[in-house]
């Protein structure tokens, strides 16, 4: 009993230290966001704003249309998550369940594409979007990323785990592929679907280069590039950038707290983080 | 009856809607919308002032000013120009030659001839930069000059005499040593000297009477090249400047403003940040670079306004370029702060000096700087741009950390530059 208590105490200590290490940069961001520009320039740096001020927060709203950027980010993230799920789920279904001819060759192609950095595709993607006359639109922000090879590969792995018997039984009963996908495969592989949705939303939330390249107007951008516009070339008001950063992170923190249980279960099953 | 009425009503409504939409689009078509792309947020206010004046004078032309962060500026430009899109008018730097080779920029010769615009009204060295293959592609916007800014309040508080207009390298070292001896806290940095190869080191080579590249060959292994490297390293070794390895996050402008730095070599594009800072007049003074053997050298470069070859409104774009670089446009831009105008009309420089009036001695320092300027190594030889990242990380980093001697560093720089020049 005593040994068990001691072990429990140690785990708490380690958890506390690791938790503080992880939280420290976030706390520093919030603290800097509550300072004046003068306070951020102090040497040695101050960790606690005295007195705290909302100057930085007010300045964020003066310099960028924060509410519009936040709205755009939510719309675009949702669009990307839905689009990615539809494209990846149908593609993964074709590979894992129907096993279309050439599946192995397609999978090798997918693996090869995963290994190529996404930024390489910026110029051709722009050319495609420009030929659709869709630059400077919200759809342009997420359209190229819905064709997500990583998502296809992830769902392929999940769909392979769906018992064949279930699918064969449904086929015998005359169910169409779309119906099997929607009513059998997706519910069984739910944790994979949720993981992919979360990953899509997260990567859209923090995307920087593509929105800046494809869109021109500030009211057609998302939070990532909006925050980048707050950085100067030679000097930066860090309190303003940090206040904006804290406000940009806040919705994700709230979403995580609300859906905590769901997130942890799906990531534990998918083996991703 | 009712049905017919509804159908008629719907048809009528549709016709009116169609007519009004086409009327609106016709009204819009009469107006020209131009886009102007820049990267520096510090200059946005100045450019916007000039753009506002242009729009007031040309009510049928609307200009949308877009500022893209510098790190993404050329990526965005490459993607957009490659797809036949992009802004109508944009800033260009010494990278312009690549865009000219790619056929993305519009030659301005016909417009210049049509309006009899004389390029003599601009810094000649910058105007020549944008004359490529016998065609003029850009109208100069600004040029760079380097000055030395000191925090007079800090120096006087320590009982140290401020730098005089005709100061020398030895004076600079002496003042920095005095600051080091008398400073009240070890966090006060005596000096910031630009330690980068392309600016600080190369300028010293030129001040010593040498040249980094001459006759298509690198000459860093010359006595002047080695001496320049040793001079900056000695500032670091005697702890007058921060150790170079610890300097990447050091921001001299912020440090001057917060009173943590006594003197700093400062480029002209940063001067407005100091004059806009919340510091009383007389806090900062400006002198030219310290003389080495009686001379000093300023590396200069300059941006220009260029036109997209795919612009749908070339005449209007030219009008915009012409206005932004005119005497009036340059003065307005300078009033908003930031860059030093390349337009040589005294009105433009006067506007820049007046806007930065809180910086004592600015006009004399700028005159002295532009009197002894040379074209930056990478500007005069864009081919060596490719070698610069390796020089700064693999050679200069090792040199400042003591792993390489000045002779070894100079030899490696020569090899890299000559490789890039081939």
XYZ file of C-alpha atoms in Angstrom:
695
model
C 0.000 0.000 0.000
C 2.795 2.337 1.005
C 4.770 1.517 -2.149
C 1.686 2.105 -4.236
C 1.159 5.553 -2.672
C 4.768 6.415 -3.300
C 4.479 5.416 -6.943
C 1.283 7.481 -7.254
C 3.022 10.497 -5.750
C 5.877 10.170 -8.224
C 3.525 9.990 -11.161
C 1.730 13.118 -9.956
C 5.037 14.964 -9.619
C 6.174 13.984 -13.102
C 2.759 14.821 -14.572
C 2.814 18.230 -12.874
C 6.310 19.050 -14.134
C 5.564 17.937 -17.696
C 2.204 19.746 -17.598
C 3.875 22.972 -16.473
C 6.533 22.649 -19.175
C 3.844 22.259 -21.818
C 1.712 25.079 -20.407
C 4.571 27.549 -19.831
C 4.812 28.864 -23.434
C 1.038 29.224 -23.575
C 0.993 31.099 -20.254
C 3.811 33.327 -21.488
C 1.821 34.070 -24.638
C -1.207 35.107 -22.582
C 0.953 37.164 -20.186
C 2.714 38.972 -23.057
C -0.683 39.645 -24.624
C -1.652 41.526 -21.476
C 1.448 43.771 -21.487
C 2.130 47.111 -23.151
C 4.717 47.204 -25.962
C 7.126 48.876 -23.522
C 6.778 46.047 -21.014
C 7.564 43.443 -23.684
C 10.903 45.142 -24.402
C 12.170 44.937 -20.797
C 15.527 43.269 -20.220
C 15.450 40.879 -18.386
C 12.001 39.959 -19.685
C 9.088 40.264 -17.283
C 6.873 37.228 -16.976
C 3.931 38.881 -15.259
C 2.319 42.005 -16.698
C 2.212 44.836 -14.188
C -0.240 46.388 -14.560
C -2.072 44.093 -16.993
C -3.626 45.949 -19.902
C -5.925 45.143 -22.778
C -4.056 47.553 -25.103
C -2.734 44.641 -27.138
C -6.190 43.115 -27.547
C -7.687 46.453 -28.609
C -4.828 46.991 -31.062
C -5.519 43.574 -32.650
C -9.034 44.716 -33.514
C -7.664 48.033 -34.823
C -5.147 46.414 -37.127
C -6.966 43.367 -38.491
C -10.646 42.404 -38.903
C -10.312 39.677 -36.268
C -13.981 38.672 -36.195
C -14.065 38.231 -39.994
C -10.863 36.196 -39.912
C -12.237 33.990 -37.143
C -15.504 33.475 -39.027
C -13.591 32.624 -42.217
C -11.398 30.175 -40.325
C -14.414 28.383 -38.886
C -16.185 28.205 -42.265
C -13.073 27.102 -44.130
C -12.097 24.535 -41.479
C -15.590 23.046 -41.571
C -15.545 23.026 -45.385
C -12.179 21.334 -45.429
C -13.182 18.717 -42.849
C -16.390 17.818 -44.698
C -14.727 17.845 -48.135
C -11.760 15.793 -46.936
C -14.014 13.218 -45.283
C -16.143 12.768 -48.400
C -13.166 12.502 -50.783
C -11.003 10.353 -48.514
C -13.816 8.050 -47.366
C -14.948 7.288 -50.941
C -11.355 6.808 -52.129
C -10.470 4.606 -49.171
C -13.684 2.592 -49.716
C -12.712 1.961 -53.328
C -9.271 0.767 -52.267
C -10.062 -1.162 -49.096
C -13.537 -2.585 -49.704
C -14.090 -2.745 -53.477
C -10.367 -3.331 -54.094
C -10.396 -1.705 -57.496
C -7.869 -3.033 -60.047
C -4.390 -1.619 -59.422
C -5.001 -0.990 -55.722
C -1.399 -1.787 -54.774
C 0.005 0.562 -57.410
C -2.349 3.316 -56.249
C -1.270 2.763 -52.628
C 2.396 3.045 -53.604
C 1.551 6.294 -55.366
C -0.255 7.532 -52.253
C 2.704 6.652 -50.030
C 5.071 8.440 -52.406
C 2.871 11.553 -52.380
C 2.748 11.581 -48.565
C 6.535 11.890 -48.568
C 6.542 15.014 -50.783
C 6.322 18.327 -48.874
C 2.978 19.982 -49.604
C 4.526 23.399 -50.341
C 5.887 21.978 -53.612
C 2.343 21.985 -54.981
C 1.680 25.665 -54.283
C 2.484 26.928 -57.766
C 0.536 24.227 -59.707
C -2.355 24.472 -57.227
C -2.504 28.201 -57.776
C -2.538 27.691 -61.544
C -5.472 25.268 -61.225
C -7.445 27.533 -58.887
C -6.698 30.519 -61.131
C -7.974 28.631 -64.179
C -11.263 28.062 -62.285
C -11.289 31.838 -61.616
C -11.544 31.071 -57.927
C -8.616 33.013 -56.478
C -9.567 35.346 -53.646
C -12.488 33.172 -52.529
C -13.030 31.171 -49.343
C -13.457 27.944 -51.340
C -9.954 28.383 -52.804
C -8.553 28.168 -49.283
C -9.563 24.566 -48.744
C -10.345 23.072 -52.148
C -6.832 21.750 -52.950
C -6.416 20.256 -49.470
C -9.568 18.138 -49.571
C -7.681 15.774 -51.892
C -5.617 14.609 -48.962
C -3.519 11.514 -49.706
C -2.653 11.070 -46.050
C -6.365 11.018 -45.244
C -6.961 8.337 -47.869
C -4.169 6.206 -46.433
C -5.427 6.665 -42.864
C -9.007 5.716 -43.706
C -7.781 2.842 -45.883
C -6.133 1.359 -42.789
C -9.346 1.747 -40.773
C -11.643 0.432 -43.510
C -9.511 -2.688 -43.893
C -10.460 -3.561 -40.322
C -14.205 -3.621 -41.116
C -15.359 -7.286 -41.065
C -15.872 -8.585 -44.621
C -18.900 -10.589 -43.495
C -20.836 -7.412 -42.707
C -20.184 -6.007 -46.158
C -20.932 -9.262 -47.981
C -24.210 -9.604 -46.062
C -25.182 -6.063 -47.031
C -24.306 -6.754 -50.678
C -26.471 -9.869 -50.638
C -29.312 -7.766 -49.281
C -28.896 -5.493 -52.292
C -27.324 -2.473 -50.564
C -25.470 -0.049 -52.846
C -21.801 0.824 -52.204
C -22.775 4.297 -51.043
C -25.242 2.824 -48.566
C -22.684 0.322 -47.262
C -20.161 3.134 -46.843
C -22.609 5.368 -44.992
C -24.365 2.812 -42.820
C -21.727 0.159 -42.141
C -18.153 1.211 -42.894
C -18.243 4.750 -41.520
C -19.935 3.842 -38.200
C -17.547 0.921 -37.655
C -14.481 3.048 -38.475
C -15.818 6.069 -36.595
C -12.640 6.765 -34.635
C -10.656 7.060 -37.876
C -13.236 9.445 -39.328
C -13.131 11.615 -36.194
C -9.303 11.611 -36.177
C -9.182 12.737 -39.788
C -11.772 15.449 -39.168
C -9.762 16.795 -36.237
C -6.490 16.709 -38.159
C -8.116 18.530 -41.101
C -9.560 21.254 -38.888
C -6.253 21.692 -37.050
C -4.164 21.959 -40.183
C -6.597 24.441 -41.747
C -6.611 26.467 -38.533
C -2.848 26.957 -38.646
C -2.308 27.087 -42.415
C -0.226 30.105 -43.391
C 1.408 30.028 -46.793
C -1.415 28.839 -49.051
C -4.045 31.375 -47.894
C -1.513 34.185 -48.306
C -0.644 33.033 -51.795
C -4.097 32.338 -53.179
C -6.094 35.178 -51.638
C -5.553 38.911 -51.815
C -8.203 40.638 -49.700
C -7.774 40.581 -45.958
C -11.472 39.745 -45.530
C -10.880 36.508 -47.480
C -8.041 35.292 -45.238
C -7.920 33.045 -42.179
C -6.405 33.626 -38.755
C -2.922 32.258 -39.582
C -2.055 34.800 -42.290
C -4.013 37.468 -40.400
C -1.641 36.999 -37.480
C 1.353 37.017 -39.821
C 0.297 40.472 -41.041
C 0.771 41.738 -37.491
C 4.476 40.959 -37.643
C 6.647 43.801 -38.870
C 9.681 43.280 -41.074
C 12.050 44.974 -38.640
C 10.129 45.501 -35.410
C 7.101 43.744 -34.019
C 4.708 44.712 -31.247
C 4.833 41.340 -29.524
C 2.010 42.156 -27.126
C -0.322 42.594 -30.124
C 0.856 39.385 -31.829
C 0.563 37.406 -28.595
C -2.878 38.803 -27.774
C -4.026 37.777 -31.266
C -2.352 34.375 -30.870
C -4.098 33.723 -27.573
C -7.458 34.738 -29.034
C -6.854 32.556 -32.096
C -6.000 29.524 -29.958
C -8.936 30.011 -27.617
C -11.672 28.477 -29.821
C -9.581 25.329 -30.321
C -9.011 25.057 -26.569
C -12.747 25.392 -25.948
C -13.569 22.791 -28.618
C -11.034 20.419 -27.077
C -12.420 20.873 -23.570
C -15.965 20.227 -24.776
C -15.101 17.184 -26.888
C -12.181 15.981 -24.748
C -13.436 12.453 -24.253
C -14.228 11.930 -27.928
C -10.814 13.246 -29.004
C -8.809 11.075 -26.670
C -10.742 7.925 -27.565
C -10.355 8.459 -31.293
C -6.646 9.270 -31.108
C -5.996 6.365 -28.768
C -7.592 4.037 -31.334
C -5.948 5.611 -34.361
C -2.495 5.605 -32.799
C -1.971 9.223 -33.908
C -1.428 12.429 -32.052
C -55.601 34.740 -64.138
C -53.667 34.708 -60.933
C -51.235 32.208 -62.444
C -50.580 34.405 -65.472
C -50.123 37.387 -63.241
C -47.597 35.574 -61.136
C -45.742 34.371 -64.233
C -45.738 37.865 -65.670
C -44.597 39.277 -62.394
C -41.747 36.766 -62.143
C -40.688 37.409 -65.751
C -40.793 41.148 -65.155
C -38.822 40.834 -61.944
C -36.228 38.649 -63.647
C -35.876 41.156 -66.505
C -35.461 44.043 -64.073
C -32.944 42.052 -62.056
C -30.959 41.197 -65.187
C -31.049 44.768 -66.432
C -29.973 46.164 -63.098
C -27.126 43.639 -62.821
C -25.835 44.503 -66.280
C -26.248 48.215 -65.538
C -24.238 47.766 -62.356
C -21.522 45.852 -64.154
C -21.394 48.521 -66.867
C -21.031 51.164 -64.191
C -18.230 49.099 -62.602
C -16.541 48.598 -65.963
C -16.112 52.342 -66.270
C -13.936 52.260 -63.165
C -10.550 50.604 -63.208
C -9.429 48.578 -60.214
C -5.680 48.267 -59.813
C -3.840 46.171 -57.266
C -0.539 47.263 -55.794
C 1.522 44.742 -53.830
C 4.191 45.650 -51.261
C 5.813 43.784 -48.364
C 6.858 46.214 -45.654
C 4.140 46.996 -43.083
C 6.237 49.920 -41.806
C 5.907 51.580 -45.232
C 2.247 50.830 -45.756
C 1.034 54.099 -44.225
C 3.349 56.141 -46.478
C 2.394 54.242 -49.636
C -1.283 54.559 -48.700
C -0.926 58.349 -48.389
C 0.519 58.512 -51.905
C -2.171 56.111 -53.206
C -4.927 58.250 -51.653
C -3.582 61.328 -53.406
C -3.433 59.392 -56.691
C -7.046 58.258 -56.324
C -8.159 61.801 -55.534
C -6.495 63.001 -58.742
C -7.847 60.037 -60.779
C -11.365 59.356 -59.522
C -11.977 56.671 -62.168
C -9.090 54.521 -60.897
C -9.360 52.605 -57.638
C -6.175 51.163 -56.143
C -6.201 48.337 -53.663
C -2.978 48.261 -51.653
C -1.989 44.777 -50.501
C 0.764 44.121 -48.044
C 2.080 40.562 -48.009
C 4.602 39.478 -45.332
C 8.100 39.579 -46.785
C 8.765 35.868 -46.245
C 5.832 34.957 -48.490
C 6.045 37.860 -50.954
C 8.039 36.139 -53.675
C 6.249 32.788 -53.255
C 2.944 34.540 -53.840
C 4.382 36.471 -56.748
C 5.837 33.334 -58.366
C 2.534 31.471 -58.085
C 0.409 34.364 -59.311
C 2.656 35.525 -62.160
C 3.154 31.922 -63.271
C -0.622 31.581 -63.643
C -0.866 34.796 -65.655
C -2.327 36.716 -62.730
C -0.804 38.860 -60.008
C -0.903 42.507 -59.008
C -0.857 45.233 -61.653
C 1.952 47.112 -59.944
C 4.435 45.719 -57.411
C 7.712 46.299 -55.629
C 10.797 44.661 -57.049
C 14.296 44.316 -55.698
C 17.549 43.012 -57.143
C 15.623 39.820 -57.947
C 13.967 41.720 -60.812
C 16.319 40.157 -63.369
C 14.793 36.720 -62.739
C 11.316 38.071 -63.448
C 12.541 39.865 -66.557
C 14.088 36.601 -67.788
C 10.741 34.907 -67.153
C 8.931 37.548 -69.203
C 6.741 38.595 -66.250
C 7.520 42.314 -66.230
C 6.417 44.980 -68.689
C 9.174 47.107 -70.291
C 8.361 50.748 -69.566
C 10.394 52.361 -72.388
C 7.359 53.310 -74.507
C 5.580 54.916 -71.574
C 8.736 56.758 -70.509
C 9.216 58.067 -74.073
C 5.527 58.969 -74.457
C 5.465 61.057 -71.280
C 9.066 62.291 -71.709
C 9.895 61.139 -68.173
C 13.514 61.813 -67.341
C 15.289 59.198 -65.254
C 17.837 61.845 -64.295
C 15.459 62.817 -61.523
C 16.251 59.560 -59.690
C 19.308 58.072 -58.030
C 21.184 57.013 -61.135
C 22.671 53.870 -59.639
C 19.192 52.580 -58.705
C 17.629 53.522 -62.044
C 20.395 51.589 -63.825
C 19.642 48.516 -61.697
C 16.277 48.136 -63.400
C 17.623 48.665 -66.893
C 17.986 45.105 -68.081
C 18.882 44.092 -71.614
C 18.556 47.709 -72.742
C 14.991 48.094 -71.437
C 13.834 50.015 -68.395
C 11.580 47.809 -66.264
C 11.295 49.756 -63.013
C 11.080 53.337 -61.799
C 13.174 53.766 -58.630
C 11.273 54.029 -55.378
C 13.888 54.222 -52.636
C 17.523 53.614 -51.825
C 19.372 52.382 -48.768
C 21.876 54.319 -46.722
C 23.531 53.252 -43.483
C 23.960 55.574 -40.542
C 24.995 55.263 -36.931
C 22.337 56.051 -34.350
C 23.291 56.638 -30.726
C 21.138 56.967 -27.637
C 22.266 60.401 -26.426
C 20.306 60.146 -23.177
C 22.027 56.890 -22.270
C 25.528 58.150 -23.176
C 25.089 61.471 -21.381
C 23.674 59.661 -18.352
C 26.906 57.663 -18.180
C 28.978 60.840 -18.570
C 30.284 59.886 -22.018
C 30.645 62.393 -24.871
C 28.405 61.558 -27.841
C 29.980 60.727 -31.250
C 30.982 63.746 -33.316
C 30.029 64.114 -36.965
C 33.596 63.446 -38.147
C 34.306 60.388 -36.056
C 36.530 57.429 -36.789
C 36.615 53.671 -36.130
C 38.979 54.338 -33.194
C 36.477 56.837 -31.716
C 33.730 54.221 -32.017
C 35.810 51.588 -30.216
C 36.822 54.081 -27.503
C 33.211 55.172 -26.833
C 32.037 51.541 -26.773
C 34.797 50.671 -24.284
C 33.769 53.593 -22.089
C 30.163 52.370 -22.122
C 31.338 48.876 -21.205
C 33.373 50.257 -18.285
C 30.759 52.674 -16.950
C 27.457 50.863 -17.661
C 25.144 50.440 -14.716
C 23.955 47.000 -15.760
C 25.547 44.211 -17.745
C 22.401 44.069 -19.887
C 23.363 47.393 -21.547
C 25.049 46.592 -24.852
C 27.703 49.134 -25.900
C 27.497 48.672 -29.665
C 25.681 46.997 -32.526
C 27.722 46.696 -35.696
C 26.297 44.879 -38.687
C 28.318 41.671 -38.693
C 26.771 40.109 -41.783
C 29.033 39.448 -44.723
C 26.901 41.192 -47.332
C 26.528 44.450 -45.369
C 28.942 45.046 -42.498
C 31.997 43.090 -43.675
C 31.692 44.034 -47.346
C 31.278 47.735 -46.471
C 34.490 47.647 -44.444
C 36.320 45.995 -47.350
C 35.227 48.895 -49.563
C 36.054 51.494 -46.889
C 39.565 50.032 -46.695
C 39.934 50.587 -50.430
C 39.247 47.038 -51.599
C 36.297 45.370 -53.340
C 34.572 42.068 -52.663
C 34.066 41.308 -56.335
C 36.038 42.928 -59.124
C 36.483 41.762 -62.725
C 34.144 38.855 -62.121
C 36.351 37.430 -59.337
C 36.014 37.366 -55.569
C 38.788 39.179 -53.694
C 38.062 38.463 -50.047
C 41.551 36.979 -49.552
C 43.039 40.403 -50.264
C 44.623 42.257 -47.296
C 41.515 44.499 -47.125
C 39.184 41.488 -47.007
C 41.085 39.796 -44.185
C 41.455 43.058 -42.267
C 37.687 43.734 -42.504
C 36.886 40.290 -41.094
C 39.377 40.776 -38.251
C 38.045 44.246 -37.385
C 34.502 43.002 -36.767
C 35.660 39.872 -34.983
C 37.762 42.015 -32.633
C 34.599 43.959 -31.665
C 33.039 40.649 -30.649
C 36.154 39.315 -28.887
C 36.459 42.472 -26.783
C 32.738 42.160 -25.926
C 31.807 45.539 -27.421
C 29.135 43.864 -29.554
C 27.128 40.820 -28.474
C 28.575 37.447 -29.392
C 27.368 36.819 -32.924
C 26.045 33.383 -31.947
C 23.751 35.081 -29.384
C 22.669 37.903 -31.696
C 20.109 36.266 -33.944
C 17.194 37.439 -31.814
C 18.768 40.744 -30.860
C 16.824 43.634 -32.333
C 18.982 46.783 -32.345
C 16.032 49.125 -32.991
C 14.078 47.816 -30.018
C 17.212 47.838 -27.874
C 17.966 51.485 -28.772
C 14.391 52.459 -27.925
C 14.394 50.641 -24.599
C 17.740 52.210 -23.627
C 19.583 48.894 -23.617
C 21.952 49.767 -26.472
C 24.246 52.796 -26.761
C 25.037 52.895 -30.504
C 23.918 50.956 -33.552
C 24.700 50.845 -37.238
C 21.228 51.459 -38.623
C 19.825 51.266 -42.147
C 17.714 54.137 -43.488
C 14.558 51.995 -43.611
C 14.647 51.607 -39.814
C 15.035 55.313 -39.009
C 11.295 56.010 -39.008
C 10.783 53.303 -36.388
C 13.120 55.225 -34.080
C 11.514 58.576 -34.793
C 8.035 57.126 -34.226
C 9.068 55.551 -30.916
C 7.688 57.093 -27.784
C 10.963 58.852 -26.898
C 11.454 62.588 -26.337
C 13.208 64.635 -29.052
C 16.946 64.632 -28.504
C 17.054 61.007 -27.334
C 18.647 59.815 -30.552
C 21.424 61.354 -32.600
C 22.629 60.266 -36.040
C 26.125 60.363 -37.549
C 27.619 58.746 -40.630
C 29.532 55.477 -40.368
C 32.878 55.803 -38.579
C 35.738 56.586 -40.967
C 38.382 53.944 -41.549
C 41.622 55.468 -42.893
C 39.640 58.627 -43.660
C 36.761 57.060 -45.601
C 33.605 55.075 -45.056
C 31.482 53.038 -47.420
C 27.755 52.425 -47.597
C 26.320 49.472 -49.428
C 23.210 50.559 -51.232
C 20.331 48.945 -53.023
C 16.965 50.254 -53.948
C 13.485 49.043 -54.756
C 11.440 50.059 -57.731
C 7.847 49.969 -58.892
C 7.354 47.586 -61.803
C 4.357 46.622 -63.939
C 2.938 43.146 -64.468
C 3.123 42.172 -68.138
C -0.330 40.548 -67.709
C -1.989 43.682 -66.332
C -5.334 44.398 -67.983
C -4.910 48.113 -67.304
C -1.415 49.010 -68.393
C -2.045 52.704 -69.056
C -3.584 53.187 -65.634
C -0.818 51.118 -64.012
C 1.754 53.365 -65.627
C -0.075 56.429 -64.313
C 0.104 54.915 -60.829
C 3.829 54.127 -61.108
C 4.505 57.611 -62.457
C 2.628 59.239 -59.588
C 4.120 57.098 -56.800
C 7.652 57.933 -57.948
C 6.942 61.597 -58.789
C 8.147 64.503 -56.650
C 4.726 64.726 -55.038
C 4.233 60.963 -54.584
C 7.728 60.469 -53.150
C 7.244 63.316 -50.691
C 3.911 61.868 -49.531
C 5.453 58.425 -49.153
C 8.328 59.904 -47.162
C 5.884 61.767 -44.914
C 4.383 58.439 -43.914
C 7.839 57.361 -42.787
C 9.989 54.451 -43.821
C 12.189 54.413 -46.889
C 14.543 57.067 -48.204
C 13.144 58.333 -51.547
C 15.160 57.575 -54.691
C 13.616 60.658 -56.292
C 16.397 63.252 -56.059
C 14.072 66.248 -55.816
C 15.066 68.132 -52.613
C 11.367 68.188 -51.647
C 11.354 64.388 -51.220
C 14.465 64.251 -49.017
C 13.208 67.264 -47.052
C 9.942 65.402 -46.370
C 11.888 62.363 -45.124
C 14.117 64.498 -42.873
C 11.159 66.507 -41.560
C 9.181 63.345 -40.773
C 12.151 62.002 -38.839
C 12.863 65.382 -37.255
C 13.345 63.823 -33.815
C 16.619 62.290 -34.993
C 19.332 64.932 -34.542
C 21.934 65.300 -37.318
C 19.980 63.152 -39.766
C 20.324 65.289 -42.887
C 24.118 65.624 -42.630
C 24.479 61.890 -41.910
C 22.359 60.959 -44.928
C 24.283 63.351 -47.206
C 27.545 61.811 -46.043
C 26.154 58.302 -46.505
C 24.966 58.791 -50.055
C 28.245 60.543 -50.955
C 30.226 57.346 -50.312
C 27.885 54.581 -51.395
C 28.579 51.558 -53.549
C 26.177 49.002 -54.984
C 25.637 46.092 -52.580
C 27.534 42.945 -53.609
C 24.382 40.904 -54.183
C 22.713 43.790 -56.020
C 25.611 44.323 -58.386
C 25.996 40.541 -58.865
C 22.604 38.832 -58.365
C 24.252 35.482 -59.178
C 25.958 35.435 -55.772
C 22.584 35.591 -53.958
C 22.627 31.787 -54.113
C 25.913 31.606 -52.175
C 24.849 33.937 -49.362
C 22.986 31.464 -47.111
C 25.990 29.127 -47.075
C 28.417 31.984 -46.438
C 26.427 33.240 -43.467
C 25.748 29.858 -41.884
C 28.759 27.720 -42.755
C 31.542 30.324 -43.013
C 30.695 33.433 -40.998
C 29.154 31.432 -38.149
C 32.281 29.309 -37.813
C 34.547 32.332 -38.195
C 32.863 34.256 -35.384
C 32.867 31.189 -33.149
C 36.631 30.917 -33.621
C 36.643 27.675 -35.593
C 38.094 29.401 -38.679
C 40.834 32.016 -39.001
C 40.169 35.164 -41.032
C 42.384 33.788 -43.841
C 40.502 30.470 -43.924
C 37.129 32.237 -43.867
C 38.188 34.599 -46.659
C 39.406 31.670 -48.761
C 36.125 29.790 -48.306
C 34.118 32.904 -49.175
C 36.220 33.318 -52.322
C 35.523 29.705 -53.294
C 31.778 30.076 -52.734
C 31.480 33.417 -54.525
C 33.592 32.290 -57.465
C 31.492 29.122 -57.700
C 28.305 31.189 -57.843
C 29.763 33.626 -60.359
C 30.700 30.863 -62.797
